[in-house]
Structures are given as structure tokens and as C-alpha cells.
PDB file of C-alpha atoms and ligand atoms in Angstrom:
ATOM      1  CA  MET A   1      15.957 -69.844 -65.527  1.00 70.00           C
ATOM      2  CA  ALA A   2      16.197 -67.013 -68.005  1.00 91.00           C
ATOM      3  CA  ILE A   3      17.437 -63.684 -66.634  1.00 96.00           C
ATOM      4  CA  ASP A   4      15.256 -60.700 -67.538  1.00 98.00           C
ATOM      5  CA  MET A   5      17.574 -58.225 -69.284  1.00 98.00           C
ATOM      6  CA  LYS A   6      14.852 -56.039 -70.835  1.00 98.00           C
ATOM      7  CA  GLY A   7      15.674 -52.353 -70.580  1.00 97.00           C
ATOM      8  CA  LYS A   8      19.321 -52.894 -69.601  1.00 98.00           C
ATOM      9  CA  ASN A   9      22.136 -50.921 -71.199  1.00 98.00           C
ATOM     10  CA  LEU A  10      25.197 -52.541 -72.710  1.00 98.00           C
ATOM     11  CA  VAL A  11      27.930 -49.988 -72.143  1.00 98.00           C
ATOM     12  CA  SER A  12      30.584 -52.373 -70.817  1.00 98.00           C
ATOM     13  CA  ILE A  13      30.905 -56.146 -70.547  1.00 98.00           C
ATOM     14  CA  ASN A  14      32.000 -55.529 -66.990  1.00 97.00           C
ATOM     15  CA  ASP A  15      28.465 -54.318 -66.184  1.00 97.00           C
ATOM     16  CA  LEU A  16      27.118 -57.768 -67.057  1.00 97.00           C
ATOM     17  CA  SER A  17      27.117 -60.792 -64.780  1.00 96.00           C
ATOM     18  CA  ARG A  18      28.715 -64.036 -65.911  1.00 96.00           C
ATOM     19  CA  GLU A  19      25.219 -65.485 -66.309  1.00 97.00           C
ATOM     20  CA  GLU A  20      24.130 -62.570 -68.495  1.00 98.00           C
ATOM     21  CA  VAL A  21      27.134 -63.007 -70.795  1.00 98.00           C
ATOM     22  CA  THR A  22      26.340 -66.726 -71.050  1.00 97.00           C
ATOM     23  CA  GLN A  23      22.699 -65.929 -71.775  1.00 98.00           C
ATOM     24  CA  ILE A  24      23.622 -63.493 -74.573  1.00 98.00           C
ATOM     25  CA  LEU A  25      25.888 -66.090 -76.186  1.00 98.00           C
ATOM     26  CA  GLU A  26      23.325 -68.869 -75.880  1.00 98.00           C
ATOM     27  CA  THR A  27      20.570 -66.657 -77.279  1.00 98.00           C
ATOM     28  CA  ALA A  28      22.870 -65.734 -80.159  1.00 98.00           C
ATOM     29  CA  GLU A  29      23.549 -69.411 -80.871  1.00 98.00           C
ATOM     30  CA  ILE A  30      19.816 -70.217 -81.005  1.00 97.00           C
ATOM     31  CA  ILE A  31      19.096 -67.235 -83.271  1.00 98.00           C
ATOM     32  CA  LYS A  32      22.011 -68.162 -85.542  1.00 98.00           C
ATOM     33  CA  LEU A  33      20.831 -71.753 -85.817  1.00 98.00           C
ATOM     34  CA  ARG A  34      17.299 -70.613 -86.682  1.00 97.00           C
ATOM     35  CA  HIS A  35      18.720 -68.168 -89.218  1.00 97.00           C
ATOM     36  CA  TYR A  36      20.610 -70.942 -90.975  1.00 96.00           C
ATOM     37  CA  SER A  37      17.483 -73.139 -90.880  1.00 95.00           C
ATOM     38  CA  HIS A  38      15.682 -70.305 -92.744  1.00 96.00           C
ATOM     39  CA  GLU A  39      13.196 -69.849 -89.920  1.00 95.00           C
ATOM     40  CA  GLU A  40      11.548 -66.460 -89.950  1.00 93.00           C
ATOM     41  CA  GLN A  41      12.185 -64.658 -86.679  1.00 94.00           C
ATOM     42  CA  SER A  42      10.053 -61.700 -85.670  1.00 96.00           C
ATOM     43  CA  ILE A  43      10.918 -61.189 -82.026  1.00 97.00           C
ATOM     44  CA  LEU A  44      11.587 -57.467 -82.668  1.00 98.00           C
ATOM     45  CA  LYS A  45       8.545 -56.798 -84.863  1.00 98.00           C
ATOM     46  CA  GLY A  46       7.558 -53.146 -84.626  1.00 98.00           C
ATOM     47  CA  LYS A  47      10.761 -52.175 -82.801  1.00 98.00           C
ATOM     48  CA  VAL A  48      13.170 -49.520 -84.031  1.00 98.00           C
ATOM     49  CA  LEU A  49      16.854 -49.074 -83.225  1.00 98.00           C
ATOM     50  CA  GLY A  50      18.397 -45.593 -83.530  1.00 98.00           C
ATOM     51  CA  MET A  51      22.060 -45.833 -84.529  1.00 98.00           C
ATOM     52  CA  ILE A  52      24.272 -42.824 -83.806  1.00 97.00           C
ATOM     53  CA  PHE A  53      27.700 -42.798 -85.444  1.00 97.00           C
ATOM     54  CA  GLN A  54      30.470 -40.283 -84.759  1.00 95.00           C
ATOM     55  CA  LYS A  55      33.016 -42.484 -86.561  1.00 96.00           C
ATOM     56  CA  PRO A  56      32.980 -44.646 -89.707  1.00 96.00           C
ATOM     57  CA  SER A  57      31.927 -48.300 -89.624  1.00 97.00           C
ATOM     58  CA  LEU A  58      31.332 -51.293 -91.857  1.00 98.00           C
ATOM     59  CA  ARG A  59      30.697 -54.203 -89.498  1.00 98.00           C
ATOM     60  CA  THR A  60      28.902 -52.415 -86.672  1.00 98.00           C
ATOM     61  CA  ARG A  61      26.552 -50.463 -88.867  1.00 98.00           C
ATOM     62  CA  VAL A  62      25.649 -53.238 -91.266  1.00 98.00           C
ATOM     63  CA  SER A  63      25.411 -55.993 -88.641  1.00 98.00           C
ATOM     64  CA  PHE A  64      23.141 -53.975 -86.346  1.00 98.00           C
ATOM     65  CA  GLU A  65      20.933 -52.810 -89.205  1.00 98.00           C
ATOM     66  CA  THR A  66      20.740 -56.294 -90.736  1.00 98.00           C
ATOM     67  CA  GLY A  67      20.166 -57.840 -87.311  1.00 98.00           C
ATOM     68  CA  MET A  68      17.179 -55.578 -86.637  1.00 98.00           C
ATOM     69  CA  ILE A  69      15.667 -56.299 -90.064  1.00 98.00           C
ATOM     70  CA  GLN A  70      16.188 -60.061 -89.756  1.00 98.00           C
ATOM     71  CA  LEU A  71      14.425 -60.035 -86.366  1.00 98.00           C
ATOM     72  CA  GLY A  72      11.426 -58.152 -87.775  1.00 98.00           C
ATOM     73  CA  GLY A  73      12.380 -54.626 -86.677  1.00 98.00           C
ATOM     74  CA  GLN A  74      14.013 -51.637 -88.322  1.00 98.00           C
ATOM     75  CA  ALA A  75      17.037 -49.431 -87.793  1.00 98.00           C
ATOM     76  CA  ILE A  76      17.688 -45.760 -88.462  1.00 98.00           C
ATOM     77  CA  TYR A  77      21.255 -44.724 -89.279  1.00 98.00           C
ATOM     78  CA  LEU A  78      22.223 -41.311 -87.932  1.00 97.00           C
ATOM     79  CA  SER A  79      25.493 -40.222 -89.516  1.00 94.00           C
ATOM     80  CA  PRO A  80      27.952 -37.803 -87.906  1.00 90.00           C
ATOM     81  CA  ASP A  81      26.398 -35.046 -90.033  1.00 90.00           C
ATOM     82  CA  ASP A  82      22.783 -35.844 -89.175  1.00 91.00           C
ATOM     83  CA  ILE A  83      22.599 -34.984 -85.508  1.00 91.00           C
ATOM     84  CA  LYS A  84      26.092 -33.611 -84.859  1.00 89.00           C
ATOM     85  CA  LEU A  85      26.349 -35.297 -81.473  1.00 89.00           C
ATOM     86  CA  GLY A  86      28.106 -33.051 -78.995  1.00 84.00           C
ATOM     87  CA  GLN A  87      27.823 -29.985 -81.268  1.00 88.00           C
ATOM     88  CA  ARG A  88      24.248 -29.134 -82.227  1.00 91.00           C
ATOM     89  CA  GLU A  89      22.501 -29.704 -78.906  1.00 94.00           C
ATOM     90  CA  ALA A  90      23.175 -31.135 -75.482  1.00 95.00           C
ATOM     91  CA  THR A  91      23.779 -34.903 -75.445  1.00 96.00           C
ATOM     92  CA  LYS A  92      21.181 -35.329 -72.721  1.00 96.00           C
ATOM     93  CA  ASP A  93      18.548 -33.673 -74.916  1.00 96.00           C
ATOM     94  CA  ILE A  94      19.419 -35.954 -77.843  1.00 96.00           C
ATOM     95  CA  SER A  95      19.176 -38.948 -75.577  1.00 97.00           C
ATOM     96  CA  ARG A  96      15.860 -37.980 -74.011  1.00 97.00           C
ATOM     97  CA  VAL A  97      14.246 -37.043 -77.334  1.00 97.00           C
ATOM     98  CA  LEU A  98      15.516 -40.079 -79.242  1.00 97.00           C
ATOM     99  CA  SER A  99      14.217 -42.302 -76.429  1.00 98.00           C
ATOM    100  CA  ARG A 100      10.695 -41.102 -77.224  1.00 98.00           C
ATOM    101  CA  TYR A 101      10.963 -42.329 -80.827  1.00 98.00           C
ATOM    102  CA  VAL A 102      12.946 -45.544 -80.754  1.00 98.00           C
ATOM    103  CA  ASN A 103      13.115 -48.732 -78.674  1.00 98.00           C
ATOM    104  CA  GLY A 104      16.888 -48.813 -78.379  1.00 98.00           C
ATOM    105  CA  ILE A 105      19.922 -46.640 -79.129  1.00 98.00           C
ATOM    106  CA  MET A 106      23.180 -47.958 -80.479  1.00 98.00           C
ATOM    107  CA  ALA A 107      26.004 -45.425 -80.454  1.00 98.00           C
ATOM    108  CA  ARG A 108      29.590 -45.170 -81.670  1.00 98.00           C
ATOM    109  CA  THR A 109      31.298 -42.217 -80.027  1.00 97.00           C
ATOM    110  CA  PHE A 110      34.725 -40.722 -79.531  1.00 96.00           C
ATOM    111  CA  SER A 111      34.507 -39.953 -75.822  1.00 96.00           C
ATOM    112  CA  HIS A 112      33.298 -42.644 -73.461  1.00 98.00           C
ATOM    113  CA  GLY A 113      31.797 -39.840 -71.355  1.00 97.00           C
ATOM    114  CA  ILE A 114      29.280 -39.143 -74.137  1.00 97.00           C
ATOM    115  CA  MET A 115      28.342 -42.843 -74.162  1.00 98.00           C
ATOM    116  CA  LEU A 116      27.746 -42.727 -70.415  1.00 98.00           C
ATOM    117  CA  GLU A 117      25.687 -39.545 -70.770  1.00 98.00           C
ATOM    118  CA  LEU A 118      23.538 -41.105 -73.485  1.00 98.00           C
ATOM    119  CA  ALA A 119      22.944 -44.086 -71.200  1.00 98.00           C
ATOM    120  CA  LYS A 120      22.215 -41.890 -68.188  1.00 98.00           C
ATOM    121  CA  TYR A 121      19.478 -39.865 -69.887  1.00 98.00           C
ATOM    122  CA  SER A 122      17.968 -42.484 -72.164  1.00 98.00           C
ATOM    123  CA  SER A 123      14.795 -44.269 -71.156  1.00 98.00           C
ATOM    124  CA  VAL A 124      15.531 -47.063 -73.653  1.00 98.00           C
ATOM    125  CA  PRO A 125      18.566 -49.387 -73.702  1.00 98.00           C
ATOM    126  CA  VAL A 126      21.834 -47.864 -74.912  1.00 98.00           C
ATOM    127  CA  ILE A 127      24.248 -50.230 -76.625  1.00 98.00           C
ATOM    128  CA  ASN A 128      27.893 -49.246 -76.978  1.00 98.00           C
ATOM    129  CA  GLY A 129      28.953 -49.788 -80.584  1.00 98.00           C
ATOM    130  CA  LEU A 130      32.505 -48.588 -79.732  1.00 98.00           C
ATOM    131  CA  SER A 131      33.863 -45.672 -77.750  1.00 98.00           C
ATOM    132  CA  ASN A 132      37.478 -44.640 -77.299  1.00 98.00           C
ATOM    133  CA  LEU A 133      37.451 -46.753 -74.134  1.00 98.00           C
ATOM    134  CA  LEU A 134      35.458 -49.897 -74.933  1.00 98.00           C
ATOM    135  CA  HIS A 135      34.030 -52.126 -77.678  1.00 98.00           C
ATOM    136  CA  PRO A 136      31.787 -54.655 -75.904  1.00 98.00           C
ATOM    137  CA  CYS A 137      29.762 -55.865 -78.920  1.00 98.00           C
ATOM    138  CA  GLN A 138      32.986 -56.773 -80.688  1.00 98.00           C
ATOM    139  CA  VAL A 139      34.049 -58.968 -77.822  1.00 98.00           C
ATOM    140  CA  LEU A 140      30.667 -60.698 -77.532  1.00 98.00           C
ATOM    141  CA  GLY A 141      31.075 -61.672 -81.197  1.00 98.00           C
ATOM    142  CA  ASP A 142      34.642 -62.774 -80.461  1.00 98.00           C
ATOM    143  CA  LEU A 143      33.544 -64.996 -77.572  1.00 98.00           C
ATOM    144  CA  LEU A 144      30.888 -66.569 -79.769  1.00 98.00           C
ATOM    145  CA  THR A 145      33.580 -67.295 -82.362  1.00 99.00           C
ATOM    146  CA  VAL A 146      35.942 -68.857 -79.817  1.00 98.00           C
ATOM    147  CA  LYS A 147      33.102 -70.998 -78.436  1.00 98.00           C
ATOM    148  CA  GLU A 148      32.302 -72.263 -81.939  1.00 98.00           C
ATOM    149  CA  LYS A 149      35.912 -72.983 -82.850  1.00 98.00           C
ATOM    150  CA  LYS A 150      37.134 -74.389 -79.540  1.00 98.00           C
ATOM    151  CA  ASP A 151      33.924 -75.810 -78.078  1.00 98.00           C
ATOM    152  CA  ARG A 152      34.606 -74.054 -74.793  1.00 97.00           C
ATOM    153  CA  LEU A 153      35.551 -70.665 -73.375  1.00 97.00           C
ATOM    154  CA  SER A 154      37.388 -71.502 -70.170  1.00 94.00           C
ATOM    155  CA  ASN A 155      40.828 -73.082 -69.880  1.00 93.00           C
ATOM    156  CA  LEU A 156      42.083 -71.328 -72.971  1.00 97.00           C
ATOM    157  CA  LYS A 157      45.022 -68.986 -73.354  1.00 98.00           C
ATOM    158  CA  LEU A 158      44.396 -65.845 -75.393  1.00 98.00           C
ATOM    159  CA  ALA A 159      47.446 -63.775 -76.348  1.00 98.00           C
ATOM    160  CA  TYR A 160      46.663 -60.170 -77.266  1.00 98.00           C
ATOM    161  CA  ILE A 161      49.521 -58.439 -79.069  1.00 98.00           C
ATOM    162  CA  GLY A 162      49.466 -54.722 -79.831  1.00 98.00           C
ATOM    163  CA  ASP A 163      47.790 -51.580 -78.554  1.00 98.00           C
ATOM    164  CA  GLY A 164      46.111 -51.387 -75.130  1.00 98.00           C
ATOM    165  CA  ASN A 165      43.036 -49.839 -76.759  1.00 98.00           C
ATOM    166  CA  ASN A 166      39.231 -50.070 -76.607  1.00 98.00           C
ATOM    167  CA  VAL A 167      39.211 -53.625 -78.008  1.00 98.00           C
ATOM    168  CA  ALA A 168      41.921 -54.734 -75.561  1.00 98.00           C
ATOM    169  CA  HIS A 169      39.930 -53.255 -72.658  1.00 98.00           C
ATOM    170  CA  SER A 170      36.742 -55.104 -73.578  1.00 98.00           C
ATOM    171  CA  LEU A 171      38.698 -58.267 -74.305  1.00 98.00           C
ATOM    172  CA  ILE A 172      40.181 -58.212 -70.799  1.00 98.00           C
ATOM    173  CA  PHE A 173      36.690 -57.815 -69.317  1.00 98.00           C
ATOM    174  CA  GLY A 174      35.261 -60.490 -71.615  1.00 98.00           C
ATOM    175  CA  ALA A 175      38.027 -63.034 -71.007  1.00 97.00           C
ATOM    176  CA  VAL A 176      37.728 -62.928 -67.236  1.00 96.00           C
ATOM    177  CA  LYS A 177      33.916 -63.133 -67.437  1.00 96.00           C
ATOM    178  CA  VAL A 178      34.196 -66.533 -69.103  1.00 96.00           C
ATOM    179  CA  GLY A 179      37.255 -67.885 -67.282  1.00 96.00           C
ATOM    180  CA  MET A 180      39.762 -67.491 -70.103  1.00 97.00           C
ATOM    181  CA  ASP A 181      43.408 -66.643 -69.416  1.00 97.00           C
ATOM    182  CA  ILE A 182      44.592 -63.499 -71.180  1.00 98.00           C
ATOM    183  CA  VAL A 183      48.226 -62.598 -71.741  1.00 98.00           C
ATOM    184  CA  LEU A 184      49.018 -59.202 -73.224  1.00 98.00           C
ATOM    185  CA  ALA A 185      52.177 -58.016 -74.954  1.00 98.00           C
ATOM    186  CA  ILE A 186      51.967 -54.253 -75.286  1.00 98.00           C
ATOM    187  CA  PRO A 187      54.721 -51.663 -75.785  1.00 98.00           C
ATOM    188  CA  PRO A 188      55.486 -49.478 -72.754  1.00 97.00           C
ATOM    189  CA  GLY A 189      53.332 -46.362 -72.741  1.00 97.00           C
ATOM    190  CA  TYR A 190      50.446 -48.039 -74.624  1.00 98.00           C
ATOM    191  CA  GLU A 191      49.198 -50.330 -71.846  1.00 98.00           C
ATOM    192  CA  PRO A 192      45.487 -50.697 -71.069  1.00 98.00           C
ATOM    193  CA  LYS A 193      44.130 -48.293 -68.475  1.00 98.00           C
ATOM    194  CA  GLU A 194      45.014 -49.270 -64.943  1.00 98.00           C
ATOM    195  CA  GLU A 195      41.458 -48.880 -63.644  1.00 97.00           C
ATOM    196  CA  ILE A 196      40.185 -51.336 -66.272  1.00 98.00           C
ATOM    197  CA  VAL A 197      42.859 -53.896 -65.410  1.00 98.00           C
ATOM    198  CA  ASN A 198      42.179 -53.500 -61.685  1.00 97.00           C
ATOM    199  CA  LEU A 199      38.428 -53.960 -62.142  1.00 97.00           C
ATOM    200  CA  ALA A 200      39.008 -57.042 -64.296  1.00 97.00           C
ATOM    201  CA  LYS A 201      41.508 -58.467 -61.795  1.00 96.00           C
ATOM    202  CA  GLU A 202      38.851 -58.240 -59.075  1.00 94.00           C
ATOM    203  CA  ASP A 203      36.493 -60.200 -61.311  1.00 93.00           C
ATOM    204  CA  ALA A 204      39.218 -62.665 -62.325  1.00 93.00           C
ATOM    205  CA  LYS A 205      39.723 -63.744 -58.707  1.00 91.00           C
ATOM    206  CA  LYS A 206      36.144 -65.040 -58.584  1.00 90.00           C
ATOM    207  CA  ILE A 207      36.580 -67.364 -61.548  1.00 89.00           C
ATOM    208  CA  ASN A 208      40.274 -68.161 -61.313  1.00 85.00           C
ATOM    209  CA  SER A 209      41.251 -66.660 -64.637  1.00 92.00           C
ATOM    210  CA  ARG A 210      44.608 -64.973 -65.239  1.00 95.00           C
ATOM    211  CA  ILE A 211      45.520 -61.561 -66.643  1.00 97.00           C
ATOM    212  CA  GLU A 212      49.220 -61.340 -67.346  1.00 97.00           C
ATOM    213  CA  PHE A 213      51.472 -58.785 -69.025  1.00 98.00           C
ATOM    214  CA  ILE A 214      54.567 -60.024 -70.856  1.00 97.00           C
ATOM    215  CA  GLN A 215      56.911 -57.654 -72.638  1.00 93.00           C
ATOM    216  CA  ASP A 216      58.027 -60.022 -75.389  1.00 97.00           C
ATOM    217  CA  PRO A 217      55.325 -60.962 -77.978  1.00 98.00           C
ATOM    218  CA  LYS A 218      57.146 -64.254 -78.715  1.00 98.00           C
ATOM    219  CA  GLU A 219      56.938 -65.322 -75.097  1.00 98.00           C
ATOM    220  CA  ALA A 220      53.325 -64.138 -74.881  1.00 98.00           C
ATOM    221  CA  VAL A 221      52.146 -66.402 -77.726  1.00 98.00           C
ATOM    222  CA  ASP A 222      53.963 -69.518 -76.457  1.00 97.00           C
ATOM    223  CA  GLY A 223      51.305 -72.224 -76.205  1.00 97.00           C
ATOM    224  CA  ALA A 224      48.452 -69.821 -77.034  1.00 98.00           C
ATOM    225  CA  ASP A 225      45.072 -71.161 -78.201  1.00 98.00           C
ATOM    226  CA  ILE A 226      44.077 -67.775 -79.588  1.00 98.00           C
ATOM    227  CA  ILE A 227      46.149 -64.866 -80.903  1.00 99.00           C
ATOM    228  CA  TYR A 228      44.344 -61.533 -81.187  1.00 99.00           C
ATOM    229  CA  THR A 229      45.473 -58.224 -82.576  1.00 98.00           C
ATOM    230  CA  ASP A 230      43.990 -54.890 -83.636  1.00 98.00           C
ATOM    231  CA  VAL A 231      45.247 -51.830 -85.506  1.00 98.00           C
ATOM    232  CA  TRP A 232      48.141 -49.910 -83.997  1.00 98.00           C
ATOM    233  CA  THR A 233      46.317 -46.607 -84.541  1.00 98.00           C
ATOM    234  CA  SER A 234      42.647 -46.462 -83.595  1.00 98.00           C
ATOM    235  CA  MET A 235      40.091 -44.059 -85.008  1.00 97.00           C
ATOM    236  CA  GLY A 236      40.650 -40.612 -83.559  1.00 95.00           C
ATOM    237  CA  PHE A 237      44.402 -41.121 -83.023  1.00 96.00           C
ATOM    238  CA  GLU A 238      45.472 -40.718 -86.670  1.00 97.00           C
ATOM    239  CA  LYS A 239      47.970 -37.959 -85.843  1.00 97.00           C
ATOM    240  CA  GLU A 240      50.051 -40.537 -83.925  1.00 98.00           C
ATOM    241  CA  SER A 241      50.092 -43.016 -86.803  1.00 97.00           C
ATOM    242  CA  GLU A 242      53.733 -42.573 -87.947  1.00 97.00           C
ATOM    243  CA  LEU A 243      55.119 -42.674 -84.416  1.00 98.00           C
ATOM    244  CA  ARG A 244      53.047 -45.750 -83.620  1.00 98.00           C
ATOM    245  CA  LYS A 245      54.302 -47.628 -86.705  1.00 98.00           C
ATOM    246  CA  ASP A 246      57.765 -47.300 -85.271  1.00 97.00           C
ATOM    247  CA  VAL A 247      56.865 -48.144 -81.670  1.00 98.00           C
ATOM    248  CA  PHE A 248      54.807 -51.218 -82.594  1.00 98.00           C
ATOM    249  CA  LYS A 249      56.944 -52.724 -85.364  1.00 97.00           C
ATOM    250  CA  SER A 250      58.128 -55.678 -83.296  1.00 97.00           C
ATOM    251  CA  TYR A 251      54.528 -56.465 -82.294  1.00 98.00           C
ATOM    252  CA  GLN A 252      53.440 -57.709 -85.730  1.00 98.00           C
ATOM    253  CA  ILE A 253      51.554 -61.013 -86.035  1.00 98.00           C
ATOM    254  CA  ASN A 254      53.621 -62.858 -88.635  1.00 98.00           C
ATOM    255  CA  GLN A 255      54.184 -66.525 -89.409  1.00 98.00           C
ATOM    256  CA  ASP A 256      57.204 -66.805 -87.076  1.00 97.00           C
ATOM    257  CA  LEU A 257      55.053 -65.670 -84.191  1.00 98.00           C
ATOM    258  CA  VAL A 258      52.138 -67.946 -85.127  1.00 98.00           C
ATOM    259  CA  ASN A 259      54.509 -70.939 -85.235  1.00 98.00           C
ATOM    260  CA  ARG A 260      55.207 -70.530 -81.513  1.00 97.00           C
ATOM    261  CA  ALA A 261      51.546 -70.958 -80.538  1.00 98.00           C
ATOM    262  CA  LYS A 262      49.592 -74.243 -80.360  1.00 98.00           C
ATOM    263  CA  ASP A 263      49.196 -76.150 -83.639  1.00 98.00           C
ATOM    264  CA  ASP A 264      45.460 -75.441 -83.643  1.00 98.00           C
ATOM    265  CA  VAL A 265      45.774 -71.746 -82.697  1.00 98.00           C
ATOM    266  CA  ILE A 266      43.118 -69.434 -84.120  1.00 98.00           C
ATOM    267  CA  ILE A 267      43.910 -65.883 -85.197  1.00 98.00           C
ATOM    268  CA  LEU A 268      41.399 -63.166 -84.395  1.00 98.00           C
ATOM    269  CA  HIS A 269      41.313 -59.545 -85.550  1.00 98.00           C
ATOM    270  CA  CYS A 270      38.317 -57.274 -85.032  1.00 98.00           C
ATOM    271  CA  LEU A 271      38.924 -55.657 -88.460  1.00 98.00           C
ATOM    272  CA  PRO A 272      39.445 -53.365 -90.253  1.00 98.00           C
ATOM    273  CA  ALA A 273      43.051 -54.604 -90.533  1.00 98.00           C
ATOM    274  CA  HIS A 274      46.066 -52.650 -91.681  1.00 98.00           C
ATOM    275  CA  ARG A 275      47.677 -55.491 -93.591  1.00 98.00           C
ATOM    276  CA  GLY A 276      51.466 -55.410 -93.452  1.00 98.00           C
ATOM    277  CA  GLU A 277      51.394 -53.496 -90.162  1.00 98.00           C
ATOM    278  CA  GLU A 278      49.899 -55.355 -87.185  1.00 98.00           C
ATOM    279  CA  ILE A 279      49.311 -58.535 -89.230  1.00 98.00           C
ATOM    280  CA  THR A 280      50.855 -59.958 -92.405  1.00 98.00           C
ATOM    281  CA  ASP A 281      48.842 -61.051 -95.458  1.00 98.00           C
ATOM    282  CA  GLU A 282      50.195 -64.560 -94.954  1.00 98.00           C
ATOM    283  CA  VAL A 283      48.682 -64.806 -91.475  1.00 98.00           C
ATOM    284  CA  ILE A 284      45.376 -63.024 -92.032  1.00 98.00           C
ATOM    285  CA  ASP A 285      44.742 -65.085 -95.190  1.00 98.00           C
ATOM    286  CA  GLY A 286      46.296 -68.246 -93.710  1.00 98.00           C
ATOM    287  CA  PRO A 287      44.724 -71.441 -92.354  1.00 98.00           C
ATOM    288  CA  HIS A 288      44.602 -70.319 -88.714  1.00 98.00           C
ATOM    289  CA  SER A 289      42.766 -67.067 -89.406  1.00 98.00           C
ATOM    290  CA  VAL A 290      39.050 -66.991 -88.558  1.00 98.00           C
ATOM    291  CA  VAL A 291      38.556 -63.253 -88.990  1.00 98.00           C
ATOM    292  CA  ILE A 292      35.693 -63.496 -91.490  1.00 98.00           C
ATOM    293  CA  ASP A 293      33.707 -65.905 -89.290  1.00 98.00           C
ATOM    294  CA  GLN A 294      34.503 -63.548 -86.438  1.00 98.00           C
ATOM    295  CA  ALA A 295      33.106 -60.589 -88.387  1.00 98.00           C
ATOM    296  CA  GLU A 296      29.968 -62.595 -89.230  1.00 98.00           C
ATOM    297  CA  ASN A 297      29.446 -63.365 -85.556  1.00 98.00           C
ATOM    298  CA  ARG A 298      29.035 -59.665 -84.813  1.00 98.00           C
ATOM    299  CA  LEU A 299      25.631 -60.091 -86.478  1.00 98.00           C
ATOM    300  CA  HIS A 300      24.596 -63.117 -84.436  1.00 98.00           C
ATOM    301  CA  ALA A 301      25.968 -61.928 -81.091  1.00 98.00           C
ATOM    302  CA  GLN A 302      24.254 -58.562 -81.477  1.00 98.00           C
ATOM    303  CA  LYS A 303      20.976 -60.218 -82.407  1.00 98.00           C
ATOM    304  CA  GLY A 304      21.272 -61.988 -79.054  1.00 98.00           C
ATOM    305  CA  VAL A 305      21.814 -58.614 -77.360  1.00 98.00           C
ATOM    306  CA  LEU A 306      18.929 -56.938 -79.214  1.00 98.00           C
ATOM    307  CA  ALA A 307      16.524 -59.812 -78.545  1.00 98.00           C
ATOM    308  CA  LEU A 308      17.264 -59.696 -74.807  1.00 98.00           C
ATOM    309  CA  LEU A 309      17.503 -55.934 -74.220  1.00 98.00           C
ATOM    310  CA  LEU A 310      14.864 -54.348 -76.489  1.00 98.00           C
TER     311      LEU A 310
HETATM  312  N1   CP B 401      35.124 -54.251 -85.849  1.00 71.55           N
HETATM  313  C1   CP B 401      34.355 -53.180 -86.076  1.00 71.55           C
HETATM  314  O1   CP B 401      33.740 -52.621 -85.169  1.00 71.55           O
HETATM  315  O2   CP B 401      34.297 -52.787 -87.380  1.00 71.55           O
HETATM  316  P1   CP B 401      33.652 -51.442 -87.928  1.00 71.55           P
HETATM  317  O3   CP B 401      34.515 -50.305 -87.455  1.00 71.55           O
HETATM  318  O4   CP B 401      33.675 -51.591 -89.411  1.00 71.55           O
HETATM  319  O5   CP B 401      32.260 -51.325 -87.396  1.00 71.55           O
HETATM  320  N1  NVA B 402      40.579 -50.082 -82.043  1.00 71.55           N
HETATM  321  C1  NVA B 402      39.915 -49.822 -83.295  1.00 71.55           C
HETATM  322  C2  NVA B 402      38.766 -50.754 -83.466  1.00 71.55           C
HETATM  323  C3  NVA B 402      37.999 -50.579 -84.741  1.00 71.55           C
HETATM  324  C4  NVA B 402      36.831 -51.500 -84.844  1.00 71.55           C
HETATM  325  C5  NVA B 402      39.457 -48.382 -83.351  1.00 71.55           C
HETATM  326  O1  NVA B 402      38.934 -47.889 -82.348  1.00 71.55           O
HETATM  327  O2  NVA B 402      39.625 -47.742 -84.388  1.00 71.55           O
END
């Protein structure tokens, strides 16, 4: 039976049950199929999504806006200069006022605390479109991509190589939700936050999935079904960029590394990519890379989220 998710926030994948994650992915698959059959879908007719951005975006902005339009609704883009979140007025006032105008709020923030405050004071669903801590919508799109390419989500080994950042955090939560094993190779000092790993480990016990840390990227990708990486320097950390290039240089996804994984390995990257840093041109443009399908699936996965929550 369908689970009623109307009015729920999506701040973290960890806040969702396994069944809810499955329902989002299945809803996304149905909506995607209908989209490709040119069926008009108007499930969000008359609904408006307010989109607050403190940071730049291509995929998140365009996929949410397009998703709302394709489901019969509309979206309003609020740039960093429009409302000056955290500067012009109290976040709780923004959240309470915006809730009176729109049917859902999607936000991209620096601090995760601001995301939580928006969610606390909003009377409409708040969807996390990336904070410094998490990027749940990215990972829902990623899971949809893996399901399409591998026909399953469990009993797969995902090797994440690189920074223990927002994407890595959500990926850990997402992997254990669906029973995928995740192995991470991350330089010392850049590991994911301990509280995230501990929460995910609790969840992992229930489904028998594995979270493992391996120092050596080569060992981590041995026999992997999926290799995933992200930029070495996330938005907001630009001052550390030169230092990070040095620290992370042996964590690059190149052909030698890909050759150690399974023959049918798929390469994921949330994009934007810094070609020649965390991933080579040869790999990102090579036959194992599915990054453009992955980017497309942001649209479909988020339509699933919007259809269920708004
Ligand atoms: N992957 C992702 O969130 O891309 P944008 O920063 O372009 O939205
Ligand atoms: N970790 C990256 C993801 C961008 C989509 C960042 O936060 O900049």
C-alpha cells in the first residue's frame, strides 16, 4: 500500500524509511516512463515551489524548475541576492512567510543549521537541495541510475573515492537504505563525520549492508560494481583548494583504477567535475561513465519527491 508522504520534509535520506525511499524511486520510474511516452502529467497543477539558493547550481536549479513545470506546477528561483538568506531577516521569518505563498520550499544553503531552521519553521515541505552536510536529492537520482543500469540496488559494491563531503554523507545513508555495500577511500583528515557514519552503521545492521573504510583507493575499487567520486574542493571551501589538490592527488579516478573494478563497472560523478583532478577525461568520457544519465535522473527522482511530498 502506498505510504502517505504529503507534507514531509526531505532534509536527509536518513529521515526516510526504506519503504519511503523505495516509493520515491518507484514513483520516479513511473513518472519517467510517462514522460518518455509523451503523456501529459498534471499532478502538481496549481502548485508552486520556492527555490532558495545560497550557492550556484546548474542541475539542481534546472531539474527542480523543469520538474515542477512538467508536472503542471511552477517554480520561483530566489537567488542569493534576492532574499539574502541569513542576512536580511531571520531565517525563521523567511520560512514562515514563504510557507504562506508556496506549496514547497527547496533550498541550497551553506550551513546545515539553516536548512534545519527552514524545515523547523516551514508549514510546507522543505527539500534539501544541498547543504554543507548533505545532498539527498543527488543520491536519490544516483540510486535511480544504479537501479536502471544494474537492475537491482542490493548486493552491489560501491567504491567512493575522494572527499568525505556532503555527497559522501548522503551516499552512505542512501547505500545502507537499499542494502548496498559501500567502501570509502578517503585521505586522513577528510573522513565523513563520525556521527553520520555511526547513524548509518545502526541502519546498516538492519539490512546487512556494509560500510567499510580502506586507505588505498586501488584496494577499495577491487571488484567494485560502481565507482563514485566528487570534487576535492566543495563550494564554500575554495580557500583550501591548493592544499586539497596536493592531499588528494593519489585519489584520482583514472583508467588504471577503473581496470581494477568489475568489467561492467559504472562510473558516477554528481557533477560539476574538475576534469584532470578527481577524474580524468579518459574515464569521464569513457565507456563506463554514466554521468550524463545520472544528471538526467536528478529530474526524474525529484519529480518523484515533488509528486509525493507537495
Ligand atoms: N550535482 C549538483 O547538485 O549539481 P549543481 O550544483 O549544478 O546543482
Ligand atoms: N560536494 C560538492 C557537490 C556539488 C554538487 C559541493 O558541495 O560543492
